[in-house]
Amino acid sequence: QVQLVESGGGLVQPGASLRLSCAYSGRTMSVYRMGWFRQAPGKDREFVARMNWVDSSEAYADSVKGRFTISRDNAKNTIYLQMNSLKPEDTAMYYCAATQNPTSLSTEAFAYADWGQGTQVTVSS
């Protein structure tokens, strides 16, 4: 129902910054929440950050709190993930996701129905 396209990933050194973008389209009026998840090869998909549409409230995983910031630009139909002080353990494929349901399960991947193809972030010295 909602199409999502991520961009902005790349190869950076520890301590560097990246800004990921997620352009959304389709039936966006039905969106209740959008979020960022990441997944390293052979590992489960992990919650990173989310934003509720009604009040723009934010939530973050403990591992990225204070370093990452989620934001939204309604005019550009885009959400962002600003990533600062990147660490090697941040290396993963990063996915943008959306849900139409006002569920309390805001950090669970299965609660999000629409997903982008992902953008790779690699942090290495």
Coordinates of N, CA, C and O in Angstrom, one line a residue:
Q1 N 0.8 -1.2 0.0 CA 0.0 0.0 0.0 C 0.9 1.3 0.0 O 0.4 2.3 -0.6
V2 N 2.0 1.2 0.6 CA 2.9 2.3 0.7 C 4.3 1.8 0.1 O 4.8 0.8 0.5
Q3 N 4.8 2.6 -0.9 CA 6.0 2.3 -1.5 C 7.1 3.1 -0.8 O 7.0 4.3 -0.6
L4 N 8.3 2.4 -0.5 CA 9.4 3.0 0.2 C 10.7 2.7 -0.6 O 10.9 1.6 -1.0
V5 N 11.5 3.8 -0.7 CA 12.8 3.6 -1.4 C 13.8 4.3 -0.5 O 13.8 5.5 -0.3
E6 N 14.8 3.5 0.0 CA 15.9 4.0 0.8 C 17.1 4.4 0.0 O 17.3 3.9 -1.1
S7 N 17.8 5.4 0.5 CA 19.1 5.8 -0.2 C 20.0 6.4 0.9 O 19.6 6.7 2.0
G8 N 21.3 6.6 0.5 CA 22.2 7.3 1.4 C 23.2 6.5 2.1 O 24.1 7.0 2.8
G9 N 23.1 5.2 2.0 CA 24.1 4.3 2.6 C 25.5 4.4 1.9 O 25.6 5.0 0.9
G10 N 26.5 3.8 2.6 CA 27.8 3.8 2.0 C 28.8 3.2 3.0 O 28.5 2.7 4.0
L11 N 30.1 3.3 2.6 CA 31.2 2.9 3.4 C 31.9 4.0 4.1 O 32.3 5.0 3.4
V12 N 31.9 4.0 5.4 CA 32.5 5.1 6.2 C 33.4 4.6 7.3 O 33.3 3.4 7.7
Q13 N 34.2 5.4 7.8 CA 35.1 5.0 9.0 C 34.4 5.2 10.3 O 33.4 6.0 10.4
P14 N 34.8 4.5 11.3 CA 34.2 4.8 12.7 C 34.3 6.2 13.1 O 35.3 6.9 12.8
G15 N 33.2 6.7 13.7 CA 33.1 8.1 14.1 C 32.5 9.0 13.0 O 32.1 10.2 13.3
A16 N 32.3 8.5 11.8 CA 31.7 9.3 10.7 C 30.2 9.4 10.8 O 29.6 8.8 11.7
S17 N 29.6 10.2 10.0 CA 28.2 10.4 9.9 C 27.6 10.0 8.6 O 28.3 10.2 7.5
L18 N 26.4 9.6 8.6 CA 25.6 9.4 7.3 C 24.2 9.8 7.6 O 23.7 9.7 8.7
R19 N 23.5 10.2 6.5 CA 22.1 10.6 6.6 C 21.4 9.7 5.5 O 21.5 9.9 4.3
L20 N 20.6 8.8 6.0 CA 19.8 8.0 5.2 C 18.4 8.6 4.9 O 17.9 9.3 5.7
S21 N 17.9 8.4 3.6 CA 16.7 8.9 3.2 C 15.7 7.8 2.8 O 16.2 6.7 2.4
C22 N 14.4 8.0 3.1 CA 13.4 7.1 2.7 C 12.3 7.8 2.0 O 11.5 8.5 2.7
A23 N 12.2 7.8 0.7 CA 11.1 8.4 0.0 C 9.9 7.5 0.0 O 10.0 6.3 -0.4
Y24 N 8.7 8.0 0.3 CA 7.5 7.2 0.4 C 6.4 7.8 -0.6 O 6.4 8.9 -0.8
S25 N 5.6 6.8 -1.0 CA 4.5 7.2 -2.0 C 3.4 6.1 -1.8 O 3.6 5.1 -1.1
G26 N 2.3 6.4 -2.5 CA 1.2 5.5 -2.5 C 0.1 6.0 -1.5 O -0.1 7.2 -1.4
R27 N -0.5 5.0 -0.8 CA -1.6 5.4 0.1 C -1.0 5.8 1.5 O -1.2 5.2 2.5
T28 N -0.3 7.0 1.4 CA 0.4 7.5 2.6 C -0.6 8.1 3.7 O -0.2 8.2 4.8
M29 N -1.8 8.4 3.3 CA -2.7 9.0 4.3 C -3.1 8.0 5.3 O -3.5 8.3 6.4
S30 N -2.9 6.7 5.1 CA -3.2 5.7 6.0 C -2.1 5.3 7.0 O -2.3 4.5 7.9
V31 N -0.9 5.9 6.8 CA 0.2 5.6 7.6 C 0.0 6.1 9.0 O -0.4 7.2 9.3
Y32 N 0.3 5.2 10.0 CA 0.3 5.6 11.4 C 1.7 5.8 12.0 O 1.9 6.6 12.8
R33 N 2.6 4.9 11.5 CA 3.9 5.0 12.0 C 4.9 4.5 11.0 O 4.6 3.6 10.2
M34 N 6.1 5.1 11.0 CA 7.2 4.7 10.1 C 8.4 4.5 11.0 O 8.6 5.2 12.0
G35 N 9.3 3.6 10.5 CA 10.4 3.3 11.3 C 11.6 2.8 10.5 O 11.5 2.6 9.3
W36 N 12.8 2.7 11.1 CA 14.0 2.2 10.6 C 14.4 1.0 11.3 O 14.4 0.9 12.5
F37 N 14.7 -0.1 10.5 CA 15.3 -1.3 11.0 C 16.6 -1.6 10.3 O 16.9 -1.0 9.3
R38 N 17.4 -2.5 10.9 CA 18.6 -2.9 10.2 C 18.8 -4.4 10.4 O 18.3 -5.0 11.4
Q39 N 19.6 -5.0 9.5 CA 19.8 -6.4 9.5 C 21.2 -6.7 9.0 O 21.5 -6.4 7.8
A40 N 22.0 -7.4 9.8 CA 23.3 -7.9 9.4 C 23.1 -9.3 8.8 O 22.2 -10.0 9.2
P41 N 24.0 -9.7 7.9 CA 23.9 -11.1 7.4 C 23.8 -12.2 8.5 O 24.6 -12.2 9.4
G42 N 22.9 -13.1 8.4 CA 22.7 -14.1 9.3 C 22.1 -13.8 10.7 O 22.0 -14.6 11.6
K43 N 21.7 -12.5 10.8 CA 21.1 -12.0 12.1 C 19.6 -11.6 11.9 O 19.2 -11.3 10.7
D44 N 18.9 -11.5 13.0 CA 17.5 -11.0 12.9 C 17.5 -9.5 12.6 O 18.4 -8.8 12.9
R45 N 16.3 -9.2 12.0 CA 16.1 -7.7 11.8 C 15.9 -7.0 13.1 O 15.2 -7.5 14.0
E46 N 16.6 -5.9 13.3 CA 16.7 -5.2 14.5 C 16.1 -3.8 14.4 O 16.3 -3.0 13.5
F47 N 15.3 -3.4 15.4 CA 14.7 -2.1 15.5 C 15.8 -1.1 15.7 O 16.7 -1.3 16.5
V48 N 15.6 0.1 15.0 CA 16.6 1.2 15.2 C 15.8 2.4 15.7 O 16.2 3.0 16.7
A49 N 14.8 2.9 15.0 CA 14.1 4.1 15.4 C 12.7 4.1 14.7 O 12.5 3.4 13.7
R50 N 11.8 4.8 15.3 CA 10.5 5.0 14.7 C 9.9 6.4 15.0 O 10.3 7.0 16.0
M51 N 8.9 6.7 14.2 CA 8.2 8.0 14.4 C 6.7 7.8 14.2 O 6.3 7.2 13.2
N52 N 5.9 8.2 15.2 CA 4.4 8.2 15.0 C 4.0 9.4 14.2 O 4.5 10.5 14.4
W53 N 3.0 9.2 13.3 CA 2.6 10.3 12.4 C 1.8 11.3 13.1 O 1.9 12.5 12.8
V54 N 1.0 11.0 14.1 CA 0.1 11.9 14.8 C 0.8 13.0 15.5 O 0.5 14.2 15.3
D55 N 1.8 12.7 16.2 CA 2.5 13.7 17.0 C 4.0 13.8 16.8 O 4.7 14.5 17.5
S56 N 4.5 13.0 15.8 CA 5.9 13.0 15.5 C 6.8 12.5 16.7 O 8.0 12.8 16.7
S57 N 6.2 11.8 17.6 CA 6.9 11.3 18.7 C 8.0 10.2 18.2 O 7.7 9.5 17.3
E58 N 9.1 10.2 18.9 CA 10.2 9.4 18.4 C 10.6 8.4 19.5 O 10.4 8.6 20.7
A59 N 11.1 7.3 19.0 CA 11.7 6.2 19.9 C 12.9 5.6 19.3 O 12.9 5.5 18.1
Y60 N 13.8 5.2 20.1 CA 15.1 4.7 19.6 C 15.5 3.5 20.4 O 15.2 3.3 21.6
A61 N 16.2 2.6 19.7 CA 16.9 1.5 20.4 C 18.0 2.0 21.3 O 18.6 3.0 21.0
D62 N 18.2 1.3 22.4 CA 19.2 1.8 23.3 C 20.6 1.9 22.7 O 21.4 2.7 23.0
S63 N 20.9 1.0 21.7 CA 22.2 1.0 21.1 C 22.5 2.2 20.2 O 23.7 2.4 19.9
V64 N 21.5 2.9 19.8 CA 21.7 4.1 19.0 C 21.2 5.4 19.6 O 21.4 6.5 19.0
K65 N 20.6 5.3 20.8 CA 20.1 6.5 21.4 C 21.2 7.5 21.7 O 22.3 7.2 22.2
G66 N 20.9 8.8 21.3 CA 21.9 9.8 21.4 C 22.8 10.0 20.2 O 23.5 11.0 20.1
R67 N 22.8 9.0 19.3 CA 23.7 9.1 18.1 C 22.8 9.2 16.9 O 23.3 9.8 15.9
F68 N 21.7 8.6 16.8 CA 20.8 8.6 15.7 C 19.6 9.5 15.9 O 19.1 9.5 17.0
T69 N 19.1 10.1 14.8 CA 17.9 10.9 14.9 C 17.0 10.6 13.7 O 17.4 10.7 12.6
I70 N 15.7 10.3 14.0 CA 14.7 10.1 12.9 C 14.0 11.5 12.7 O 13.7 12.1 13.7
S71 N 13.7 11.8 11.5 CA 13.0 13.0 11.2 C 12.1 12.8 9.9 O 12.3 11.9 9.2
R72 N 11.3 13.8 9.7 CA 10.3 13.7 8.5 C 10.2 15.1 7.9 O 10.1 16.1 8.5
D73 N 10.1 15.0 6.5 CA 9.8 16.2 5.7 C 8.6 15.9 4.9 O 8.7 15.2 3.9
N74 N 7.4 16.4 5.3 CA 6.2 16.1 4.7 C 6.1 16.7 3.2 O 5.6 16.0 2.3
A75 N 6.8 17.8 3.0 CA 6.8 18.4 1.7 C 7.5 17.6 0.7 O 7.2 17.6 -0.5
K76 N 8.5 16.9 1.1 CA 9.3 16.0 0.2 C 8.9 14.5 0.3 O 9.5 13.7 -0.4
N77 N 7.9 14.2 1.1 CA 7.5 12.8 1.3 C 8.7 11.9 1.6 O 8.9 10.9 1.0
T78 N 9.4 12.4 2.6 CA 10.7 11.7 2.9 C 10.9 11.6 4.4 O 10.6 12.6 5.1
I79 N 11.4 10.5 4.9 CA 11.8 10.4 6.3 C 13.3 10.2 6.3 O 13.9 9.7 5.3
Y80 N 14.0 10.6 7.3 CA 15.5 10.5 7.4 C 15.9 9.8 8.6 O 15.2 9.7 9.6
L81 N 17.1 9.3 8.5 CA 17.8 8.8 9.7 C 19.2 9.4 9.7 O 20.1 9.0 8.9
Q82 N 19.4 10.3 10.6 CA 20.7 10.9 10.8 C 21.5 10.1 11.7 O 21.1 9.9 12.9
M83 N 22.7 9.6 11.3 CA 23.5 8.7 12.0 C 24.8 9.3 12.3 O 25.6 9.6 11.4
N84 N 25.1 9.6 13.6 CA 26.4 10.2 14.0 C 27.2 9.2 14.8 O 26.7 8.3 15.3
S85 N 28.5 9.5 14.9 CA 29.4 8.7 15.7 C 29.2 7.2 15.4 O 29.1 6.3 16.3
L86 N 29.3 6.8 14.1 CA 29.0 5.5 13.7 C 30.1 4.5 14.2 O 31.3 4.9 14.3
K87 N 29.6 3.3 14.5 CA 30.5 2.3 15.1 C 30.5 1.1 14.1 O 29.5 0.9 13.4
P88 N 31.5 0.2 14.2 CA 31.5 -1.0 13.3 C 30.2 -1.8 13.5 O 29.7 -2.4 12.6
E89 N 29.7 -1.9 14.7 CA 28.5 -2.7 15.0 C 27.2 -2.1 14.4 O 26.2 -2.7 14.4
D90 N 27.3 -0.9 13.8 CA 26.2 -0.3 13.1 C 26.1 -0.9 11.7 O 25.2 -0.6 10.9
T91 N 27.1 -1.6 11.2 CA 27.2 -2.2 9.9 C 26.0 -3.1 9.7 O 25.8 -4.1 10.4
A92 N 25.2 -2.8 8.6 CA 24.0 -3.6 8.4 C 23.3 -3.0 7.1 O 23.6 -1.9 6.6
M93 N 22.3 -3.8 6.6 CA 21.4 -3.3 5.7 C 20.3 -2.5 6.4 O 19.7 -3.1 7.3
Y94 N 20.0 -1.3 6.1 CA 19.0 -0.5 6.8 C 17.8 -0.4 5.9 O 17.8 -0.1 4.7
Y95 N 16.6 -0.7 6.6 CA 15.4 -0.7 5.9 C 14.4 0.3 6.5 O 14.4 0.5 7.7
C96 N 13.6 1.0 5.7 CA 12.5 1.8 6.1 C 11.3 1.0 6.0 O 11.1 0.2 5.1
A97 N 10.4 1.2 7.0 CA 9.1 0.5 7.1 C 8.0 1.4 7.5 O 8.2 2.4 8.1
A98 N 6.8 0.9 7.2 CA 5.6 1.7 7.5 C 4.5 0.7 7.9 O 4.4 -0.4 7.5
T99 N 3.6 1.2 8.8 CA 2.4 0.5 9.3 C 1.2 1.4 9.3 O 1.3 2.5 9.6
Q100 N 0.0 0.8 9.0 CA -1.2 1.5 9.0 C -2.0 1.3 10.4 O -2.9 2.0 10.6
N101 N -1.5 0.4 11.2 CA -2.2 0.0 12.4 C -1.6 0.7 13.6 O -0.4 0.8 13.8
P102 N -2.5 1.3 14.4 CA -2.1 2.0 15.6 C -1.8 1.1 16.8 O -2.3 1.2 17.9
T103 N -0.9 0.1 16.5 CA -0.5 -0.9 17.5 C 0.5 -0.3 18.4 O 1.3 0.6 18.1
S104 N 0.6 -0.9 19.6 CA 1.6 -0.6 20.6 C 2.9 -1.2 20.3 O 3.9 -0.9 20.9
L105 N 2.9 -2.2 19.3 CA 4.1 -2.9 19.0 C 5.0 -2.1 18.0 O 5.2 -2.5 16.9
S106 N 5.6 -1.0 18.5 CA 6.3 -0.1 17.6 C 7.7 -0.5 17.3 O 8.3 0.1 16.5
T107 N 8.2 -1.5 18.1 CA 9.6 -1.9 17.9 C 9.8 -3.3 17.3 O 10.9 -3.8 17.2
E108 N 8.7 -3.8 16.9 CA 8.7 -5.2 16.3 C 8.5 -5.2 14.8 O 7.6 -4.6 14.3
A109 N 9.4 -5.9 14.1 CA 9.4 -5.9 12.7 C 8.1 -6.4 12.1 O 7.6 -5.9 11.0
F110 N 7.5 -7.4 12.7 CA 6.3 -8.0 12.2 C 5.1 -7.1 12.2 O 4.1 -7.3 11.6
A111 N 5.2 -6.0 13.0 CA 4.1 -5.0 13.1 C 4.1 -4.0 11.9 O 3.1 -3.3 11.8
Y112 N 5.1 -4.1 11.0 CA 5.2 -3.2 9.9 C 4.9 -4.0 8.6 O 5.6 -5.0 8.4
A113 N 4.0 -3.5 7.8 CA 3.6 -4.2 6.6 C 4.3 -3.9 5.4 O 4.5 -4.7 4.5
D114 N 4.8 -2.6 5.2 CA 5.4 -2.1 4.0 C 6.9 -1.9 4.3 O 7.3 -1.2 5.2
W115 N 7.7 -2.3 3.3 CA 9.2 -2.3 3.5 C 9.8 -1.8 2.2 O 9.4 -2.1 1.1
G116 N 10.9 -1.1 2.4 CA 11.8 -0.7 1.2 C 12.8 -1.8 0.9 O 12.8 -2.9 1.6
Q117 N 13.6 -1.6 -0.1 CA 14.6 -2.6 -0.5 C 15.9 -2.6 0.4 O 16.6 -3.5 0.3
G118 N 16.1 -1.5 1.1 CA 17.2 -1.4 1.9 C 18.4 -0.6 1.3 O 18.5 -0.6 0.1
T119 N 19.2 -0.1 2.2 CA 20.4 0.6 1.8 C 21.6 0.2 2.7 O 21.4 0.1 3.9
Q120 N 22.7 -0.2 2.1 CA 23.8 -0.8 2.9 C 24.6 0.3 3.6 O 25.0 1.3 3.0
V121 N 24.9 0.1 4.9 CA 25.8 0.9 5.7 C 26.9 0.0 6.2 O 26.7 -1.0 6.9
T122 N 28.1 0.4 5.9 CA 29.3 -0.3 6.3 C 30.2 0.6 7.0 O 30.6 1.6 6.5
V123 N 30.6 0.3 8.3 CA 31.4 1.1 9.1 C 32.7 0.3 9.4 O 32.6 -0.7 10.1
S124 N 33.8 0.7 8.8 CA 35.0 0.0 9.0 C 36.2 0.9 8.9 O 36.2 1.9 8.2
S125 N 37.3 0.5 9.7 CA 38.5 1.3 9.7 C 39.5 0.7 8.7 O 40.6 1.3 8.5

